[in-house]
């Protein structure tokens, strides 16, 4: 039994891409039951929608937030189902598993798409995007992953957004791993939709995804979706009509998200969170280097979200043993997801600070020693 | 501030079709964070799947439980998307809004269907089903709602199941409002799938639906779904392969469900829960009659889940005022959903017993008096 940043006993430090370590205040917000069609809950839903939309700023009322039950992928699919026109074509920029997942969604739901690919350790490149848009007039929409959780890489979102806007196409942003920690300003980064979830940098518990969409684009998307549950336009219209969820929402998860947003505000919003995660990331990378591990990405490409480490040479390192040993001592890390080489990942997000990163490094150091590294 | 059945302070008694009042033990199970790909959580998921499948009994291993993120409707759509063949045709038995919702799902996902309709206060009738199956050889599957939450009516599931089996077709059961409270024995009620959710008679918190499906039918359904997130076969295969969720599950909601299942077992499973809810329902109906309210359904059709009451005559009763007055005193009830007449509903499920039903009746009596009824 270890302790999280605010001193609440918790079973483990979750140094993963999420679900993450949350605070006592966030978890305790789940101790109340809510009637999902009661006035109080309608107010809670409206407040959360307003607060999430406000994080991207922009002209008042231009963007609307539609939360949806399920994981982040449910929000991605809902956005693509609803916002990519049935006769549209989506260009998907891929440099990791989450770009590939959007392609898989388009394949399954039967929307036309094309993939533009880069290696997992290289950022997407606006010039290639511009050329692809120039070459194919059928492309109506472009999708990009802001931070690829596969590697931890930060893609040049502003460049891509400029290119897409200049070409008169619409942009959709998978901001799953960045939202709340890395600023996206709707005033300067034009986008049609952006998707994220409750349990990443907002430090809520899992169970809710959400899409922040251009209000006009959403209204015009009526009838696009080929799923009842994942029809974002119908849900958005429902919220505008009576403030209600069409289908039972995870009430306790939403109460936790509201509490997590209080803490997000108290920390100073995106700049505050970015500062803490950047410090966590710096401490993690420096400490791991001292222990002989090498971050995989070039420093300038690394987002302060999750770090991919190479499996060390010498044959002494077995990831399964390493994972189990850390897990027994209350540190949960993550396997790698690269196709090109063996790796593992350690997250630096969630309700953790420098002290927790140093504690994790201490346990990792002892484990390496015991393994003969 | 009032108290729930186990003495924990709670904001309201939720006498609705769900989300419901839960116990302290269920809510407190959400105070731990879980790594969703960690060993401990894989074990939790396997245990929940096993426990849910065991509730319908049947030959060992014949039925498999696939939980899915979201509300009950997400589970309904996942089951229909995955299990109704692309060239199949679904006959939907409709005597309320939840039957109609299945028709809406089929319309949106583009599966062929036909509706057989009864008034909201009449049970579906096996003979008409038999005739419809006889008349249309293209029908491959039949769907029925066990307890229609619209009215509170119990449909004759065993009759329908016999008719469908005799005609060599496959049955899908919406057991949303009955699962855990009214027995469904896979040995004697042949079905291909059954769908329910965490936050009804199992008394968990909302955020998870699940489908209990014939294992062979599920295996054969590969490639049917036209949604990535709602592909039940892919998720079922994932569980069999490595015990993992494809996409982040609501970890805290699942921990609460596991705790709720402990309490379900301790109460004696389905018979225990049926007995408590039946007593709740009897106390509610008798008390409401004394206050001048009339249950809408004939007694023999009423399931001990939720009761529809007629709006009383005399012009003194305004539902909005009635609702608000009860809500201010910690009792949350539900509007009616009938299309034929004005009504309201009071649930008798959740972590409530006779004492809570009597407390609610006391508040209702005082409210009626204050309103001049």
mmCIF file of N, CA and C in Angstrom, chain A residues 89-140:
data_model
loop_
_atom_site.group_PDB
_atom_site.id
_atom_site.type_symbol
_atom_site.label_atom_id
_atom_site.label_comp_id
_atom_site.label_asym_id
_atom_site.label_seq_id
_atom_site.Cartn_x
_atom_site.Cartn_y
_atom_site.Cartn_z
ATOM 1 N N UNK A 89 -14.428 12.069 -47.615
ATOM 2 C CA UNK A 89 -13.236 11.209 -47.602
ATOM 3 C C UNK A 89 -12.263 11.786 -46.586
ATOM 4 N N UNK A 90 -11.777 10.912 -45.698
ATOM 5 C CA UNK A 90 -10.917 11.342 -44.600
ATOM 6 C C UNK A 90 -9.462 10.987 -44.887
ATOM 7 N N UNK A 91 -8.586 11.974 -44.799
ATOM 8 C CA UNK A 91 -7.141 11.714 -44.860
ATOM 9 C C UNK A 91 -6.647 11.569 -43.424
ATOM 10 N N UNK A 92 -6.068 10.414 -43.113
ATOM 11 C CA UNK A 92 -5.630 10.143 -41.738
ATOM 12 C C UNK A 92 -4.102 10.156 -41.693
ATOM 13 N N UNK A 93 -3.558 11.004 -40.823
ATOM 14 C CA UNK A 93 -2.105 11.100 -40.665
ATOM 15 C C UNK A 93 -1.694 10.094 -39.604
ATOM 16 N N UNK A 94 -0.823 9.169 -39.979
ATOM 17 C CA UNK A 94 -0.519 8.036 -39.103
ATOM 18 C C UNK A 94 0.961 7.996 -38.753
ATOM 19 N N UNK A 95 1.274 8.076 -37.462
ATOM 20 C CA UNK A 95 2.622 7.708 -37.005
ATOM 21 C C UNK A 95 2.539 6.981 -35.669
ATOM 22 N N UNK A 96 1.565 6.058 -35.612
ATOM 23 C CA UNK A 96 1.403 5.239 -34.415
ATOM 24 C C UNK A 96 0.060 4.540 -34.420
ATOM 25 N N UNK A 97 -0.204 3.804 -33.332
ATOM 26 C CA UNK A 97 -1.372 2.923 -33.267
ATOM 27 C C UNK A 97 -2.693 3.690 -33.264
ATOM 28 N N UNK A 98 -2.680 4.925 -32.749
ATOM 29 C CA UNK A 98 -3.964 5.631 -32.626
ATOM 30 C C UNK A 98 -4.397 6.263 -33.948
ATOM 31 N N UNK A 99 -3.428 6.624 -34.785
ATOM 32 C CA UNK A 99 -3.765 6.985 -36.156
ATOM 33 C C UNK A 99 -4.318 5.772 -36.902
ATOM 34 N N UNK A 100 -3.635 4.627 -36.728
ATOM 35 C CA UNK A 100 -4.093 3.400 -37.394
ATOM 36 C C UNK A 100 -5.495 3.018 -36.922
ATOM 37 N N UNK A 101 -5.798 3.281 -35.644
ATOM 38 C CA UNK A 101 -7.136 2.935 -35.146
ATOM 39 C C UNK A 101 -8.217 3.750 -35.861
ATOM 40 N N UNK A 102 -7.938 5.013 -36.177
ATOM 41 C CA UNK A 102 -8.934 5.804 -36.912
ATOM 42 C C UNK A 102 -9.175 5.218 -38.295
ATOM 43 N N UNK A 103 -8.094 4.707 -38.914
ATOM 44 C CA UNK A 103 -8.257 4.062 -40.220
ATOM 45 C C UNK A 103 -9.139 2.813 -40.080
ATOM 46 N N UNK A 104 -8.900 2.061 -39.005
ATOM 47 C CA UNK A 104 -9.696 0.854 -38.753
ATOM 48 C C UNK A 104 -11.176 1.217 -38.561
ATOM 49 N N UNK A 105 -11.442 2.299 -37.832
ATOM 50 C CA UNK A 105 -12.830 2.745 -37.645
ATOM 51 C C UNK A 105 -13.464 3.055 -38.998
ATOM 52 N N UNK A 106 -12.756 3.819 -39.832
ATOM 53 C CA UNK A 106 -13.309 4.171 -41.152
ATOM 54 C C UNK A 106 -13.578 2.929 -41.984
ATOM 55 N N UNK A 107 -12.675 1.959 -41.908
ATOM 56 C CA UNK A 107 -12.869 0.714 -42.662
ATOM 57 C C UNK A 107 -14.155 0.018 -42.203
ATOM 58 N N UNK A 108 -14.321 -0.086 -40.856
ATOM 59 C CA UNK A 108 -15.477 -0.820 -40.321
ATOM 60 C C UNK A 108 -16.782 -0.069 -40.594
ATOM 61 N N UNK A 109 -16.789 1.250 -40.463
ATOM 62 C CA UNK A 109 -18.040 2.001 -40.662
ATOM 63 C C UNK A 109 -18.260 2.360 -42.139
ATOM 64 N N UNK A 110 -17.291 2.036 -42.976
ATOM 65 C CA UNK A 110 -17.498 2.204 -44.405
ATOM 66 C C UNK A 110 -17.401 3.641 -44.910
ATOM 67 N N UNK A 111 -16.550 4.446 -44.281
ATOM 68 C CA UNK A 111 -16.292 5.782 -44.835
ATOM 69 C C UNK A 111 -15.005 5.740 -45.648
ATOM 70 N N UNK A 112 -14.991 6.474 -46.752
ATOM 71 C CA UNK A 112 -13.788 6.516 -47.585
ATOM 72 C C UNK A 112 -12.650 7.180 -46.801
ATOM 73 N N UNK A 113 -11.457 6.646 -46.919
ATOM 74 C CA UNK A 113 -10.320 7.240 -46.214
ATOM 75 C C UNK A 113 -9.033 6.934 -46.956
ATOM 76 N N UNK A 114 -8.027 7.694 -46.635
ATOM 77 C CA UNK A 114 -6.695 7.443 -47.157
ATOM 78 C C UNK A 114 -5.728 7.693 -46.007
ATOM 79 N N UNK A 115 -4.632 6.953 -45.996
ATOM 80 C CA UNK A 115 -3.661 7.060 -44.909
ATOM 81 C C UNK A 115 -2.362 7.660 -45.445
ATOM 82 N N UNK A 116 -1.814 8.601 -44.691
ATOM 83 C CA UNK A 116 -0.486 9.147 -44.985
ATOM 84 C C UNK A 116 0.383 8.760 -43.800
ATOM 85 N N UNK A 117 1.473 8.018 -44.058
ATOM 86 C CA UNK A 117 2.179 7.384 -42.950
ATOM 87 C C UNK A 117 3.604 7.892 -42.742
ATOM 88 N N UNK A 118 4.021 7.950 -41.477
ATOM 89 C CA UNK A 118 5.382 8.278 -41.073
ATOM 90 C C UNK A 118 5.858 7.212 -40.084
ATOM 91 N N UNK A 119 7.161 7.037 -39.938
ATOM 92 C CA UNK A 119 7.648 6.131 -38.881
ATOM 93 C C UNK A 119 7.187 6.620 -37.500
ATOM 94 N N UNK A 120 7.110 5.692 -36.535
ATOM 95 C CA UNK A 120 6.581 6.015 -35.209
ATOM 96 C C UNK A 120 7.418 7.049 -34.457
ATOM 97 N N UNK A 121 8.673 7.231 -34.864
ATOM 98 C CA UNK A 121 9.503 8.214 -34.151
ATOM 99 C C UNK A 121 9.697 9.507 -34.941
ATOM 100 N N UNK A 122 8.838 9.717 -35.939
ATOM 101 C CA UNK A 122 8.920 10.969 -36.707
ATOM 102 C C UNK A 122 7.583 11.691 -36.680
ATOM 103 N N UNK A 123 7.636 13.004 -36.484
ATOM 104 C CA UNK A 123 6.391 13.777 -36.476
ATOM 105 C C UNK A 123 5.784 13.805 -37.871
ATOM 106 N N UNK A 124 4.462 13.978 -37.940
ATOM 107 C CA UNK A 124 3.841 14.170 -39.246
ATOM 108 C C UNK A 124 4.320 15.517 -39.792
ATOM 109 N N UNK A 125 4.183 15.689 -41.109
ATOM 110 C CA UNK A 125 4.845 16.809 -41.771
ATOM 111 C C UNK A 125 3.834 17.547 -42.642
ATOM 112 N N UNK A 126 3.621 18.813 -42.303
ATOM 113 C CA UNK A 126 2.621 19.619 -42.992
ATOM 114 C C UNK A 126 2.796 19.677 -44.499
ATOM 115 N N UNK A 127 4.056 19.648 -44.976
ATOM 116 C CA UNK A 127 4.252 19.770 -46.424
ATOM 117 C C UNK A 127 3.692 18.563 -47.170
ATOM 118 N N UNK A 128 3.936 17.358 -46.587
ATOM 119 C CA UNK A 128 3.371 16.155 -47.237
ATOM 120 C C UNK A 128 1.847 16.199 -47.209
ATOM 121 N N UNK A 129 1.290 16.749 -46.106
ATOM 122 C CA UNK A 129 -0.170 16.853 -46.000
ATOM 123 C C UNK A 129 -0.688 17.796 -47.084
ATOM 124 N N UNK A 130 -0.012 18.943 -47.244
ATOM 125 C CA UNK A 130 -0.423 19.919 -48.264
ATOM 126 C C UNK A 130 -0.404 19.277 -49.651
ATOM 127 N N UNK A 131 0.646 18.519 -49.934
ATOM 128 C CA UNK A 131 0.760 17.875 -51.246
ATOM 129 C C UNK A 131 -0.372 16.866 -51.451
ATOM 130 N N UNK A 132 -0.680 16.107 -50.403
ATOM 131 C CA UNK A 132 -1.744 15.096 -50.520
ATOM 132 C C UNK A 132 -3.096 15.757 -50.755
ATOM 133 N N UNK A 133 -3.337 16.877 -50.103
ATOM 134 C CA UNK A 133 -4.620 17.581 -50.274
ATOM 135 C C UNK A 133 -4.697 18.194 -51.672
ATOM 136 N N UNK A 134 -3.566 18.674 -52.114
ATOM 137 C CA UNK A 134 -3.481 19.230 -53.469
ATOM 138 C C UNK A 134 -3.778 18.144 -54.525
ATOM 139 N N UNK A 135 -3.249 16.947 -54.233
ATOM 140 C CA UNK A 135 -3.347 15.863 -55.227
ATOM 141 C C UNK A 135 -4.725 15.217 -55.292
ATOM 142 N N UNK A 136 -5.476 15.265 -54.189
ATOM 143 C CA UNK A 136 -6.753 14.541 -54.151
ATOM 144 C C UNK A 136 -7.882 15.459 -53.698
ATOM 145 N N UNK A 137 -8.620 15.984 -54.656
ATOM 146 C CA UNK A 137 -9.708 16.913 -54.371
ATOM 147 C C UNK A 137 -10.886 16.255 -53.687
ATOM 148 N N UNK A 138 -10.926 14.912 -53.654
ATOM 149 C CA UNK A 138 -12.053 14.213 -53.010
ATOM 150 C C UNK A 138 -11.958 14.261 -51.489
ATOM 151 N N UNK A 139 -10.750 14.555 -50.985
ATOM 152 C CA UNK A 139 -10.577 14.580 -49.522
ATOM 153 C C UNK A 139 -11.314 15.781 -48.936
ATOM 154 N N UNK A 140 -12.223 15.511 -47.998
ATOM 155 C CA UNK A 140 -12.996 16.581 -47.356
ATOM 156 C C UNK A 140 -12.491 16.890 -45.959
#
